[in-house]
XYZ file of C-alpha atoms in Angstrom:
124
model
C 132.065 -182.623 -45.672
C 133.994 -181.496 -43.289
C 131.857 -178.576 -42.316
C 128.827 -180.507 -42.552
C 130.289 -182.483 -39.979
C 131.354 -179.923 -37.852
C 128.001 -178.784 -38.291
C 125.944 -181.832 -37.292
C 129.020 -182.204 -33.917
C 127.316 -178.554 -33.028
C 123.645 -179.896 -33.570
C 124.748 -182.861 -31.563
C 123.963 -185.468 -34.184
C 127.148 -188.100 -33.643
C 129.349 -190.957 -35.623
C 128.214 -193.325 -33.906
C 124.163 -192.532 -34.109
C 122.805 -194.097 -36.762
C 120.983 -191.262 -38.788
C 124.678 -189.466 -39.359
C 125.630 -192.012 -42.748
C 122.324 -191.218 -44.588
C 121.583 -188.200 -43.516
C 125.438 -186.942 -44.929
C 124.844 -188.924 -48.274
C 121.183 -187.294 -48.856
C 122.942 -183.868 -48.229
C 125.848 -184.568 -50.846
C 123.460 -185.851 -53.003
C 121.255 -182.816 -52.424
C 124.206 -181.097 -53.050
C 124.812 -182.859 -56.445
C 121.164 -182.033 -58.211
C 118.709 -179.836 -55.716
C 115.584 -181.137 -57.190
C 116.338 -183.464 -55.174
C 114.600 -181.355 -52.320
C 111.572 -181.822 -54.327
C 111.631 -185.448 -54.212
C 112.160 -186.141 -51.341
C 109.689 -189.484 -51.214
C 109.943 -191.147 -54.456
C 114.155 -190.481 -55.510
C 116.025 -188.864 -52.414
C 114.889 -191.222 -49.928
C 115.566 -194.307 -52.015
C 119.032 -192.902 -53.660
C 120.014 -192.527 -50.152
C 118.865 -196.277 -49.206
C 120.658 -197.749 -51.688
C 123.854 -195.926 -50.968
C 123.527 -196.867 -47.284
C 121.944 -200.287 -47.714
C 118.697 -199.551 -46.183
C 114.960 -199.035 -46.764
C 113.911 -195.271 -47.754
C 111.457 -195.667 -44.627
C 114.669 -196.384 -42.454
C 116.275 -193.650 -44.513
C 113.438 -190.686 -43.796
C 113.149 -191.631 -40.271
C 116.586 -191.360 -39.710
C 116.536 -188.056 -41.073
C 113.709 -187.210 -39.012
C 115.413 -188.351 -35.707
C 118.382 -186.282 -36.487
C 116.218 -183.032 -37.826
C 113.816 -183.760 -34.347
C 117.174 -184.541 -31.946
C 118.805 -180.961 -33.631
C 116.136 -179.029 -32.734
C 115.948 -180.370 -28.666
C 120.086 -180.287 -28.455
C 120.304 -176.508 -30.546
C 117.796 -174.599 -31.821
C 119.031 -171.109 -31.751
C 121.327 -172.276 -34.555
C 119.016 -172.697 -36.320
C 118.167 -169.648 -36.228
C 121.713 -168.636 -37.470
C 122.102 -171.481 -40.001
C 118.403 -170.099 -41.441
C 119.629 -166.611 -41.124
C 115.499 -165.844 -40.245
C 113.824 -166.983 -36.460
C 112.851 -170.378 -36.202
C 110.521 -170.620 -33.555
C 109.470 -173.724 -34.251
C 110.795 -177.401 -35.396
C 111.738 -177.636 -39.066
C 110.040 -180.586 -41.323
C 112.644 -183.061 -43.060
C 112.212 -181.159 -45.767
C 113.433 -177.973 -44.044
C 116.309 -179.808 -42.531
C 118.005 -180.735 -45.351
C 117.352 -177.880 -47.307
C 119.177 -175.234 -44.395
C 121.818 -177.717 -44.589
C 121.661 -177.983 -48.478
C 121.987 -173.335 -48.433
C 124.777 -173.918 -45.237
C 126.612 -176.198 -47.564
C 125.981 -174.838 -50.919
C 127.473 -170.785 -49.228
C 130.407 -172.275 -48.171
C 131.140 -174.245 -51.647
C 130.674 -170.810 -53.177
C 132.957 -169.210 -51.007
C 135.382 -171.254 -52.070
C 134.618 -170.949 -55.485
C 135.013 -166.748 -55.052
C 138.355 -167.593 -52.235
C 139.960 -169.949 -55.192
C 139.091 -167.902 -58.690
C 140.798 -164.434 -56.714
C 143.611 -166.720 -56.218
C 144.344 -167.682 -59.634
C 143.026 -164.618 -61.600
C 145.889 -162.696 -62.754
C 146.589 -159.046 -61.075
C 144.795 -156.669 -62.212
C 141.777 -158.852 -64.049
C 139.146 -159.442 -62.413
């Protein structure tokens, strides 16, 4: 999750901000179960709320604040992250999906490096 924290910093989202923890928790949960992206209001927000000791409405508001702030702070980073032109602020779902894809790519690369480093010589 260090990479996610570094990315959020580049976006202008700092640990001292109210939406920081719920956003991290949301991405962690989505990494465990990508289907949560299809059920933000009914499943993801309540799960994050329980873990962060807040209500689901506050979770949604905080993540929306983070998405808006990131767009204002560094819209070019969205294009880099999405690997395609992004010309308008993302929805919360799009924002979470971008963060999920970013982290999933990093975790996949780590897994590939780990497998290569630990495979016997000559085997693939």
